[in-house]
XYZ file of C-alpha atoms in Angstrom:
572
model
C 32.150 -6.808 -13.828
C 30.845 -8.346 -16.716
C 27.891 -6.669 -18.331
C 25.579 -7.798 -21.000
C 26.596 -7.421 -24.596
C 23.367 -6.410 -25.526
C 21.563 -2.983 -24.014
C 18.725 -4.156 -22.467
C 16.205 -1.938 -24.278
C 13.731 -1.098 -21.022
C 11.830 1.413 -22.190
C 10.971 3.245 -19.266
C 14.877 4.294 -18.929
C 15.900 4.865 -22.176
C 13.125 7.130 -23.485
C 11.652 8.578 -19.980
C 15.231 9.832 -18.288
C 18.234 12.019 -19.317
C 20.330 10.368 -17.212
C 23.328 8.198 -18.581
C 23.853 5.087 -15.867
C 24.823 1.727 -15.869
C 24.482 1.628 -11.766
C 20.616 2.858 -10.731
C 20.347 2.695 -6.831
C 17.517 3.448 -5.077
C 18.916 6.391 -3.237
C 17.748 9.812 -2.709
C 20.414 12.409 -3.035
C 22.667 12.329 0.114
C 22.007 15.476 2.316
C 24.651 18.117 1.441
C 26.365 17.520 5.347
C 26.587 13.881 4.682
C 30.177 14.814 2.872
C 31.324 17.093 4.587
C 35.162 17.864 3.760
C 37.540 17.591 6.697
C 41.346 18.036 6.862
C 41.975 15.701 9.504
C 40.437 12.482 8.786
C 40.573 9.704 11.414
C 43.187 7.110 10.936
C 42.114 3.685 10.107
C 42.858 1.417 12.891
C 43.113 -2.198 11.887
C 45.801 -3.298 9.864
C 47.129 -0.155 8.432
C 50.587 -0.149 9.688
C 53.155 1.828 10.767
C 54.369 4.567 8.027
C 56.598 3.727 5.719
C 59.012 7.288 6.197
C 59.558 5.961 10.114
C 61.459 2.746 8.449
C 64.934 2.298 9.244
C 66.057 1.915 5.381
C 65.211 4.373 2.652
C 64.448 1.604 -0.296
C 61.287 2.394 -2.467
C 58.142 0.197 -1.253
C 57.111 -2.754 -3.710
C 53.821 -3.439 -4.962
C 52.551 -6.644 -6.299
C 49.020 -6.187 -8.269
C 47.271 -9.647 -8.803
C 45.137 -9.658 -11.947
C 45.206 -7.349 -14.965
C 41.698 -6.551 -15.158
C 39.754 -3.227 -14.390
C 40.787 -3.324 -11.184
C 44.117 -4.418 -11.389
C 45.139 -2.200 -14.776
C 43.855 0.892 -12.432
C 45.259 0.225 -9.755
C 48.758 0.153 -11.470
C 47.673 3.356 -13.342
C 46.720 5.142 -10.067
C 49.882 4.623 -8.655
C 51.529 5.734 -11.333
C 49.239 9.202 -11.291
C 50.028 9.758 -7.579
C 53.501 9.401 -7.997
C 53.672 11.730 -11.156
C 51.486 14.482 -8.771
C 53.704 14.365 -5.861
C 57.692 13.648 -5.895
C 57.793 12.406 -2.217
C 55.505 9.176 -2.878
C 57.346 6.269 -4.761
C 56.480 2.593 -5.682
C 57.691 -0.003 -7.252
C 55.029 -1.939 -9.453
C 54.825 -5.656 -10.908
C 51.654 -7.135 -11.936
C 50.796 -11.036 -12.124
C 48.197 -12.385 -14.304
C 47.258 -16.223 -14.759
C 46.004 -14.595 -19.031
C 48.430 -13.966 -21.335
C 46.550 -10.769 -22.358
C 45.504 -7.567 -20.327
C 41.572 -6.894 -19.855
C 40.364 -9.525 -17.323
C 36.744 -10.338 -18.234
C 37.112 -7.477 -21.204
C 38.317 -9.603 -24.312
C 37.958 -9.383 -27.805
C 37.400 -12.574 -29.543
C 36.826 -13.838 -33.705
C 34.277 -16.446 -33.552
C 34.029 -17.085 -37.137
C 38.351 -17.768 -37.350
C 39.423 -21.428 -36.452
C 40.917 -19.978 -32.987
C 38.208 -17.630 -31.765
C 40.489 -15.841 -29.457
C 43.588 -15.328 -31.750
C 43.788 -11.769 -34.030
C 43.245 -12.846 -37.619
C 45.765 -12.079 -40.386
C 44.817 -9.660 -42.622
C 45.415 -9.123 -46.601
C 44.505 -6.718 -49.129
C 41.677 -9.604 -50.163
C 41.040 -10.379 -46.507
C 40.415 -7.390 -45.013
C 40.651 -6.806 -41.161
C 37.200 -7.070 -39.141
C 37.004 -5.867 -36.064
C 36.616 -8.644 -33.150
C 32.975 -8.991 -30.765
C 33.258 -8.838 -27.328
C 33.135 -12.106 -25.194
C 32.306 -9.983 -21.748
C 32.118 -6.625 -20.239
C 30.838 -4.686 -23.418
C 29.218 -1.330 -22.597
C 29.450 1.618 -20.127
C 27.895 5.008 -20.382
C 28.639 8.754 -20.047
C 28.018 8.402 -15.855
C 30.917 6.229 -16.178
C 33.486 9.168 -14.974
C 36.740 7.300 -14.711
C 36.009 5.342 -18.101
C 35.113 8.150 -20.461
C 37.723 9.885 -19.170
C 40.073 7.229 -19.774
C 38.854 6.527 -23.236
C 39.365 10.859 -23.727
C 43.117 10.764 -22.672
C 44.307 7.809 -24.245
C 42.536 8.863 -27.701
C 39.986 5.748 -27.692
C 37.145 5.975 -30.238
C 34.105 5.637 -28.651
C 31.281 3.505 -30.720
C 27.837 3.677 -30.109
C 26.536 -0.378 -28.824
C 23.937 -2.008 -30.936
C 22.868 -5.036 -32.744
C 22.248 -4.864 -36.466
C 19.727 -3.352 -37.626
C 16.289 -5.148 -38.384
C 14.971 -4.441 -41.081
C 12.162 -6.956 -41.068
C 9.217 -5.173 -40.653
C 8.671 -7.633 -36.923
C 9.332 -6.237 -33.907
C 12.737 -4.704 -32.928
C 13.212 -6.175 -29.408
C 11.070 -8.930 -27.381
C 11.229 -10.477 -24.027
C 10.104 -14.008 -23.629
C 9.451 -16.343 -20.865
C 8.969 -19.927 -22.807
C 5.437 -19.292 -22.944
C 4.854 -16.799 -24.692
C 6.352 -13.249 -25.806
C 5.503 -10.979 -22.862
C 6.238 -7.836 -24.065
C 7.507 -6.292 -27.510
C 8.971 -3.221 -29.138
C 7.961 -2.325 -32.507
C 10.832 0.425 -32.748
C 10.914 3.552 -32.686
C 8.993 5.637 -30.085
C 5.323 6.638 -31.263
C 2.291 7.189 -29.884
C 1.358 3.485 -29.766
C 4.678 2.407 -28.064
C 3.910 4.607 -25.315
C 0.332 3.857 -24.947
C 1.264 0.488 -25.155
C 3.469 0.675 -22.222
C 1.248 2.677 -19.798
C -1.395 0.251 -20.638
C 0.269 -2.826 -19.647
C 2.545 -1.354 -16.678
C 0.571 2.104 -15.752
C 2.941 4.558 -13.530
C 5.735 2.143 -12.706
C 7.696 3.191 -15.578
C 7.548 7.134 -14.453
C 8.696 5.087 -10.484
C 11.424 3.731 -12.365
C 12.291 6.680 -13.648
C 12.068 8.895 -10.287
C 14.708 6.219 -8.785
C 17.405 6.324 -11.812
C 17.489 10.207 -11.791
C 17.712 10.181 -8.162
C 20.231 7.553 -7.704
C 22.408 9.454 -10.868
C 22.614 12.015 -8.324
C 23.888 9.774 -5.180
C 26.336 7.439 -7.172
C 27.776 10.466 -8.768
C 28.824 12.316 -5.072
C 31.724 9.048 -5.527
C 34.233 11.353 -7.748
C 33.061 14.712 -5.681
C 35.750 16.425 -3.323
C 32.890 16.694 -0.548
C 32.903 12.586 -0.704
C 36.656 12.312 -1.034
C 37.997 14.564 1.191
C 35.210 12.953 3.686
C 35.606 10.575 6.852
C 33.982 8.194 4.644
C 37.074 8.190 2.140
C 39.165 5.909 1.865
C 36.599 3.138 3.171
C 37.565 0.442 4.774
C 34.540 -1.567 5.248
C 32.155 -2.040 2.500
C 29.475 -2.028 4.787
C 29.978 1.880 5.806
C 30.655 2.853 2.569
C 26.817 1.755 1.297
C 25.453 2.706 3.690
C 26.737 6.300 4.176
C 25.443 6.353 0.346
C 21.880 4.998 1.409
C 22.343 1.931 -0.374
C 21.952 -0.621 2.460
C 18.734 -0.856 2.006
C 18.348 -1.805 -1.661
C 21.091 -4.368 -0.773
C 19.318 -5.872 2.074
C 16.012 -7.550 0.182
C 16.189 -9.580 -2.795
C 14.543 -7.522 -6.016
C 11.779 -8.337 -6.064
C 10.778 -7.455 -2.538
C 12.648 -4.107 -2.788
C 10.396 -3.031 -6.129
C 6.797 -4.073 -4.776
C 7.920 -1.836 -1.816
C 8.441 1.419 -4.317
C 4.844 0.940 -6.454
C 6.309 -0.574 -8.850
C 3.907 -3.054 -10.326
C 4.672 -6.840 -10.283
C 4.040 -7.293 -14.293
C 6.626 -4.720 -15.032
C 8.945 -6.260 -12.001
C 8.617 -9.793 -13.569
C 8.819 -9.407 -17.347
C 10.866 -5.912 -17.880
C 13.558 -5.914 -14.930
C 13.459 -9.788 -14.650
C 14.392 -9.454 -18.632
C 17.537 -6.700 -17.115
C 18.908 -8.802 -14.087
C 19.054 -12.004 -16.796
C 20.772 -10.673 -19.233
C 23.222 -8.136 -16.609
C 23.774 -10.832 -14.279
C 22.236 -13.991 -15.191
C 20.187 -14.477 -12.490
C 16.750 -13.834 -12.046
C 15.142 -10.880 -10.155
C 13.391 -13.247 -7.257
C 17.093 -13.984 -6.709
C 19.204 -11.068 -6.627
C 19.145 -8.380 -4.335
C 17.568 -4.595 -4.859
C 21.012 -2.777 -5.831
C 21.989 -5.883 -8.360
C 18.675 -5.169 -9.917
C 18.613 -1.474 -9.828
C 22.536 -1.501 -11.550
C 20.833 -3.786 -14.470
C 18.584 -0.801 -15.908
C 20.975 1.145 -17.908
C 19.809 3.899 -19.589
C 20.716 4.871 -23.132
C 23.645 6.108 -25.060
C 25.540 3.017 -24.322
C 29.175 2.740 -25.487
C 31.895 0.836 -26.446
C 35.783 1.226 -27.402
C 36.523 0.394 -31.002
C 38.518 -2.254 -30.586
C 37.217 -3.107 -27.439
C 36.948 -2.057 -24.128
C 40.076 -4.025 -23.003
C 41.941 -1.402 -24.682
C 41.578 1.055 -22.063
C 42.827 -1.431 -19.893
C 45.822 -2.067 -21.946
C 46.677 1.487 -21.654
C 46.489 2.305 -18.545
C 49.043 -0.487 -17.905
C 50.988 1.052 -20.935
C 50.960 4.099 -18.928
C 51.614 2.781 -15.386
C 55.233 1.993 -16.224
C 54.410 -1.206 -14.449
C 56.642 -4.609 -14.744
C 54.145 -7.146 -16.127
C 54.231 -10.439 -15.707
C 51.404 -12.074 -18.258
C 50.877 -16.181 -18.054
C 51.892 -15.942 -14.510
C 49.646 -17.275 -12.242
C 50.232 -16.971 -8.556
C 49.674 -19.782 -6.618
C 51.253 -19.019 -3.191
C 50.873 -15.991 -1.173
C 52.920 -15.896 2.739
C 53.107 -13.408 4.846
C 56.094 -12.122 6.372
C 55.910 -10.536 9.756
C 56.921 -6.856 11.043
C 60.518 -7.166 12.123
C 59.937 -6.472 16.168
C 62.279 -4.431 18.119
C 63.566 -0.500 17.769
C 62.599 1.032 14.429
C 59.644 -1.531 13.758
C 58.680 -1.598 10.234
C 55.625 -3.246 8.421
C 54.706 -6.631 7.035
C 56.151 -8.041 3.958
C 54.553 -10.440 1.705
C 56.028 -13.284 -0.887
C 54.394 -13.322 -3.631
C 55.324 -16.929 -6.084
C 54.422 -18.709 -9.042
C 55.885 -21.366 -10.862
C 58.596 -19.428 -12.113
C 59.700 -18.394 -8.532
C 59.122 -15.760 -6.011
C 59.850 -12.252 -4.838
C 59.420 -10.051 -2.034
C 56.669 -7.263 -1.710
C 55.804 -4.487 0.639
C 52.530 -4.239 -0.528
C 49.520 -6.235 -2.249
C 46.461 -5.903 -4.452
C 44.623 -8.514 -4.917
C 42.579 -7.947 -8.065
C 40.767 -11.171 -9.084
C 38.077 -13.061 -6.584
C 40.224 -14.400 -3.716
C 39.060 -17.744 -3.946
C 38.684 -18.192 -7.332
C 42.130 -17.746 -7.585
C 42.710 -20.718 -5.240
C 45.855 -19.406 -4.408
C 47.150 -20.703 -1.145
C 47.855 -18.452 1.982
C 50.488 -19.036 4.587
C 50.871 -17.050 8.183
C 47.780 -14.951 7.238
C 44.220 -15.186 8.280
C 42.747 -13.763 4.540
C 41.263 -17.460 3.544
C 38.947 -17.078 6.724
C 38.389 -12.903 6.675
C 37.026 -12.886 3.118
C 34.430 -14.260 2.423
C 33.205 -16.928 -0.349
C 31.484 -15.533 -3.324
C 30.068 -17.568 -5.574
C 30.579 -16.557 -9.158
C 27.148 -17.106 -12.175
C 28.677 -19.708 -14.789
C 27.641 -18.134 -18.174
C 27.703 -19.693 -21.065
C 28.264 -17.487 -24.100
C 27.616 -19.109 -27.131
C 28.617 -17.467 -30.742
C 26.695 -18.819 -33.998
C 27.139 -17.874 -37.335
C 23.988 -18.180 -39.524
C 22.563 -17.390 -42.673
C 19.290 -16.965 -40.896
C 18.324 -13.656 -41.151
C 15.822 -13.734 -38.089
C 15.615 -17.100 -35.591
C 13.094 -19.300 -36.782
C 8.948 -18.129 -35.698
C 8.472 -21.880 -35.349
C 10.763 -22.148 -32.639
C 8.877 -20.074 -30.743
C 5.384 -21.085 -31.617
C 3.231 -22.476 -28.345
C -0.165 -22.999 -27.499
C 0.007 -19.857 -26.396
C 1.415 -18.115 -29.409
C 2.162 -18.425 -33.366
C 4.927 -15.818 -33.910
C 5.301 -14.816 -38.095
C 8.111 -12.787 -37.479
C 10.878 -13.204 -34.800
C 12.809 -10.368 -33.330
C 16.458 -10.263 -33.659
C 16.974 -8.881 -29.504
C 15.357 -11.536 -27.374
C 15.640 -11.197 -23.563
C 13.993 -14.309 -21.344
C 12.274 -13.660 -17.950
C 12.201 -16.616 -15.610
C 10.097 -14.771 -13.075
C 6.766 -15.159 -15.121
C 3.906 -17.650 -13.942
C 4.911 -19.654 -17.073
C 5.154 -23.743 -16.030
C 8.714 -24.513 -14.981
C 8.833 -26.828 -17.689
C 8.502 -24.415 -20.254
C 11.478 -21.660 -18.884
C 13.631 -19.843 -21.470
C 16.719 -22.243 -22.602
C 18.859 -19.191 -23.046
C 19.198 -15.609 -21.051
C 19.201 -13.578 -24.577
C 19.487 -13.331 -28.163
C 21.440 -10.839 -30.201
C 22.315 -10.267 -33.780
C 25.346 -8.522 -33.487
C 26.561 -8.019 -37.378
C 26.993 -8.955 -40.695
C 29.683 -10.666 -42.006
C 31.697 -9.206 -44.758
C 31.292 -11.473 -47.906
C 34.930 -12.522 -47.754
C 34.363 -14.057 -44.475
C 30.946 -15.092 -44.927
C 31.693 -17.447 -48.121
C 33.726 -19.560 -45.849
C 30.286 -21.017 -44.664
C 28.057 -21.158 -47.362
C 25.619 -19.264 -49.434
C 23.672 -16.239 -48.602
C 24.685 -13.356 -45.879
C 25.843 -14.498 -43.156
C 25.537 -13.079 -39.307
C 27.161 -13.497 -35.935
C 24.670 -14.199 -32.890
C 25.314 -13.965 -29.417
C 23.586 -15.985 -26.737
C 24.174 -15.991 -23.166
C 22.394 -19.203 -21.347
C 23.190 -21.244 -17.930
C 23.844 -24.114 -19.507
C 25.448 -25.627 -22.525
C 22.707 -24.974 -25.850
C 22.514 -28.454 -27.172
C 23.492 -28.367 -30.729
C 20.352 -29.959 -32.106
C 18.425 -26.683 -30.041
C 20.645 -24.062 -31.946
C 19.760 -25.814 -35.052
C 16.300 -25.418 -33.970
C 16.060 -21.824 -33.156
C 17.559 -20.636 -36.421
C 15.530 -22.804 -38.803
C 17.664 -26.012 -39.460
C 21.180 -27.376 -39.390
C 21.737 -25.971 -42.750
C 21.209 -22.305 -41.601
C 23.978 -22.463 -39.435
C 27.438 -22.451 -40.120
C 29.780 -22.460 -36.831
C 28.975 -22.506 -33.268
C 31.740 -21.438 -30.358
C 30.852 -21.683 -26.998
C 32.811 -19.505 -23.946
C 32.072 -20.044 -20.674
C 33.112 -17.947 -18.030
C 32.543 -17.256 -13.770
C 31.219 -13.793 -15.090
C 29.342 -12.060 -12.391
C 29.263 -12.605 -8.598
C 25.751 -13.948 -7.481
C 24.289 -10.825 -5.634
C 22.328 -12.493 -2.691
C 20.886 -9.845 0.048
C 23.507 -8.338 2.401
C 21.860 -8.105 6.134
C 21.327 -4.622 6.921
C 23.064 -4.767 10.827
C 26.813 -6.319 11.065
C 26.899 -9.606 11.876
C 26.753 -10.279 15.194
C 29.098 -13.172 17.761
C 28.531 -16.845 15.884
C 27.355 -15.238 12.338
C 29.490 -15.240 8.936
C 30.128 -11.866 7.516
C 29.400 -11.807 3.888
C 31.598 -8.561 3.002
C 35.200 -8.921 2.740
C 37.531 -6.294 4.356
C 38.603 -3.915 1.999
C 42.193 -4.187 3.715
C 42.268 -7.564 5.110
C 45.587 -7.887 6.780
C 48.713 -5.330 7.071
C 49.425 -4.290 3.575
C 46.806 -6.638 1.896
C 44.274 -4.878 -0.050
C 41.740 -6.250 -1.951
C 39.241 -4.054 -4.493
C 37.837 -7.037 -5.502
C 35.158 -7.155 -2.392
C 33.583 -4.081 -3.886
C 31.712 -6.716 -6.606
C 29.413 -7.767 -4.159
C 28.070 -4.617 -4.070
C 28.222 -3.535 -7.721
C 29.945 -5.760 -10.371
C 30.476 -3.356 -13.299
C 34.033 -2.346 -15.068
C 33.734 1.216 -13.857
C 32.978 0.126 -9.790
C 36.048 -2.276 -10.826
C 37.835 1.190 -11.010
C 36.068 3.053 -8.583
C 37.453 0.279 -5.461
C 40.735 0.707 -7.343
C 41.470 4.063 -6.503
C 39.951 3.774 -3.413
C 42.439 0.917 -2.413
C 45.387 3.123 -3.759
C 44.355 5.880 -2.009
C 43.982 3.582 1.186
C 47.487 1.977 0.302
C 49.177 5.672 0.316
C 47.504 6.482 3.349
C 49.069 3.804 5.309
C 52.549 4.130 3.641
C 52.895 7.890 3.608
C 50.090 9.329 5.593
C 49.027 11.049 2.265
C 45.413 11.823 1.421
C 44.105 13.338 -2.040
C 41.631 15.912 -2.518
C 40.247 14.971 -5.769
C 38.774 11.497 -7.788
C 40.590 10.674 -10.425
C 37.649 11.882 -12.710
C 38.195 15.483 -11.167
C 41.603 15.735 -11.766
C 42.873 17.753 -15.188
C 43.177 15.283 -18.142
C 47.174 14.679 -18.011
């Protein structure tokens, strides 16, 4: 999941709830029967496969992980953690990614070096500085499986936020390319608050009534009521929102879903349109309820020093996983269960460029047909589903501006003075169409050090990120930060960084209609995590359908179930 690398400052979640979560449903608290444990769980039917202890030869299963992402770098981990629990499970592990670096959509890059995504020597006169994240860049303390990660691997923990204004303007805006709509002074007085209630009445105190009560239902995923439940491991994506009430958030685009809860359409179209732009580049007329809900994290954001990909990096470190970096896999076939006495289960080839080998098992880790890897003697190209993917465009400029330029903004509508450093655009506004936002955000992220600054010119020099859906024409960066002059380098990433979150029908699809969730296990000893991001698209739901598919995966190898998330096991 790629999340914004900014914390979109909505006040009504930051200052009016407790609660620490980057995935807000709309969901009451399941009713305590609704998880009920139970010792003998039903098997799953379709595709699970005969056991691997009734094989005729004692060899340890192989498993082939696809991708070395969240979900992937888990996944191996998982494994890995089962086996070390419990002497009579045993795997083999290799993982394949097209990168030559672990961390998926979780990298660090150097915008202001020559090669952006390179580590920069360091000197005794060139001090190291610490790279900016290009993608995922924040998670928070409901974030089980990621702050505990970051605890046992001995990951500092920073707190995310732009540099510090010190201006005297306002601290965070949100603009529709009309006007400002809405602005933060900083700070949280009197006037803030009146401010707020003014302009948006109760819908900020409805917000907050559906964050602490979905904190509540998303955080029954790590309980042993969930996991030692029917409902665990899930199979179908479908079941598994619905038996946590999330079906119908999922169901109605955002917009819909909100004027349905009181919540008014001024704070719908300006403060959660500003949240689904920057979280998932799409606006909230266009996304459906859940997408939206998952966009209004609360405070106390964080981030690994060094970046999050080092978590990542670790828990392949500690998987004691064969890795196989700059590998991309471009041919998947499927080998069929040898038929007479004995039996035994599918196999699957697994081959890049470099060759092929022979696995028991697979996780596919990355977006199935992104990967455009081709499929022989299996039906997964047809079974799961297309997802388109947002293009994002991130663009990094260094400038000696030390706030964008107020004429820039200036309209008929508005003459700015001062410009805030944290701009978040809203498409959903009555503004004409021919006046929309160029860009999804604005961030100063930090000051240079001298000794890199003085590369590009005079003056201090900061690094801006700006996330857009198109390429920013040169001549418009100039623009916004007061002149070719001002600015000393631009960079430009672009990256397939969030699924786009249509509406998923509430009823299954009946004879003649296309299913639009993929099959958590799509054919005998196939499993793919990666369906879970059209639910939720976030690093820590990357790692949530993780250990749900290796929990799945050990199921229909050894018959063994677990009692406990990952979270809710002792720290090892």
């Amino acid at each position: 999941m790629l999340l914004s690398t900014v914390t979109i400052l909505l006040s009504l979640t930051i200052q009016l709830t407790n609660g620490q979560l980057l995935f807000p449903a709309n969901a009451a608290f399941p009713p305590q029967h609704a998880f009920q444990a139970s010792s003998n769980k039903p098997a799953t039917a379709d595709n699970s496969g005969s056991r691997w202890h009734s094989q005729t030869t004692q060899k340890i299963p192989k498993i082939a992980i696809i991708g070395a992402g969240a979900a992937g770098s888990s996944a191996a981990y998982f494994l890995q953690h089962f086996m070390s629990v419990n002497d009579t499970l045993k795997a083999q592990v290799t993982i394949y990614d097209k990168e030559d670096y672990i961390g998926g959509r979780s990298t660090v890059v150097w915008p202001w070096e020559e090669d952006p995504t390179k580590p920069p020597s360091f000197t005794e006169d060139q001090p190291w500085e610490e790279g900016i994240e290009a993608g995922a860049s924040i998670f928070v303390e409901a974030n089980k499986n990621l702050f505990k990660a970051a605890r046992i691997f001995n990951l500092s923990l920073v707190d995310h936020a732009g540099e510090e204004d010190l201006s005297g303007g306002p601290t965070m805006t949100i603009w529709d390319g009309e006007r400002f709509v809405y602005s933060e002074a900083g700070g949280w007085g009197y006037w803030d608050l009146a401010k707020m209630f003014w302009r948006y009445g109760r819908s900020p105190l409805y917000v907050r009534d559906l964050v602490k009560r979905t904190v509540l239902s998303f955080t029954t995923l790590y309980t042993t009521p969930f996991i030692t439940s029917p409902s665990f491991p899930f199979t179908s994506l479908r079941t598994f929102s619905n038996s946590l009430n999330l079906s119908l958030p999922l169901s109605v685009h955002a917009s819909s879903f909100f004027s349905t809860q009181s919540i008014s359409q001024l704070f719908t179209t300006e403060l959660i349109a500003a949240a689904t732009t920057v979280n998932y580049g799409t606006p909230v007329s266009r996304i459906h309820g859940l997408g939206a809900l998952v966009s209004l994290a609360a405070n106390g954001a964080k981030a690994v020093f060094g970046g999050n990909r080092r978590i990542f990096e670790k828990f392949v470190k500690h998987s004691g996983a064969t890795v196989k970096l700059g590998s991309k896999v471009v041919e998947i076939v499927k080998l069929d269960p040898p038929t007479g006495p004995g039996g035994g289960r599918a196999q699957w080839v697994v081959k890049t460029a470099l060759g092929g080998a022979t696995f028991d098992a697979v996780i596919l880790a990355a977006p199935f047909h992104q990967t455009r890897v081709q499929t022989f003697n299996t039906a997964l190209s047809t079974v799961i589903p297309p997802q388109p993917y947002v293009r994002l465009f991130v663009t990094f400029i260094i400038t000696n501006a030390t706030t964008p330029s107020p004429a820039y903004f200036t309209t008929p509508s508005q003459k700015p003075s001062k410009v805030s450093k944290t701009i978040f655009s809203t498409f959903d506004t009555s503004s004409p169409a021919s006046s929309k936002p160029s860009f999804n955000s604005l961030n100063y992220l930090k000051a240079l050090p001298p000794h890199i600054g003085e590369r590009f010119g005079q003056g201090q020099f900061h690094v801006i990120k700006m996330f857009s859906s198109r390429t920013l024409p040169l001549e418009e960066v100039y623009e916004i930060f007061g002149g070719k002059e001002n600015v000393g380098k631009v960079w430009e990433k672009v990256w397939f960084s969030y699924p786009k979150l249509d509406p998923v029908p509430l009823e299954q699809p009946g004879e003649g209609e296309e299913e639009v969730l993929a099959p958590v296990r799509p054919d005998e000893g196939f499993y793919y995590p990666n369906g879970f991001e059209r639910l939720v698209s976030t690093m820590e739901t990357e790692t949530v359908a993780s250990y749900n598919v290796v929990s799945l995966l050990l199921k229909d190898f050894y018959g063994y179930t677990t009692d406990k998330s990952w979270a809710e096991w002792d720290d090892e």
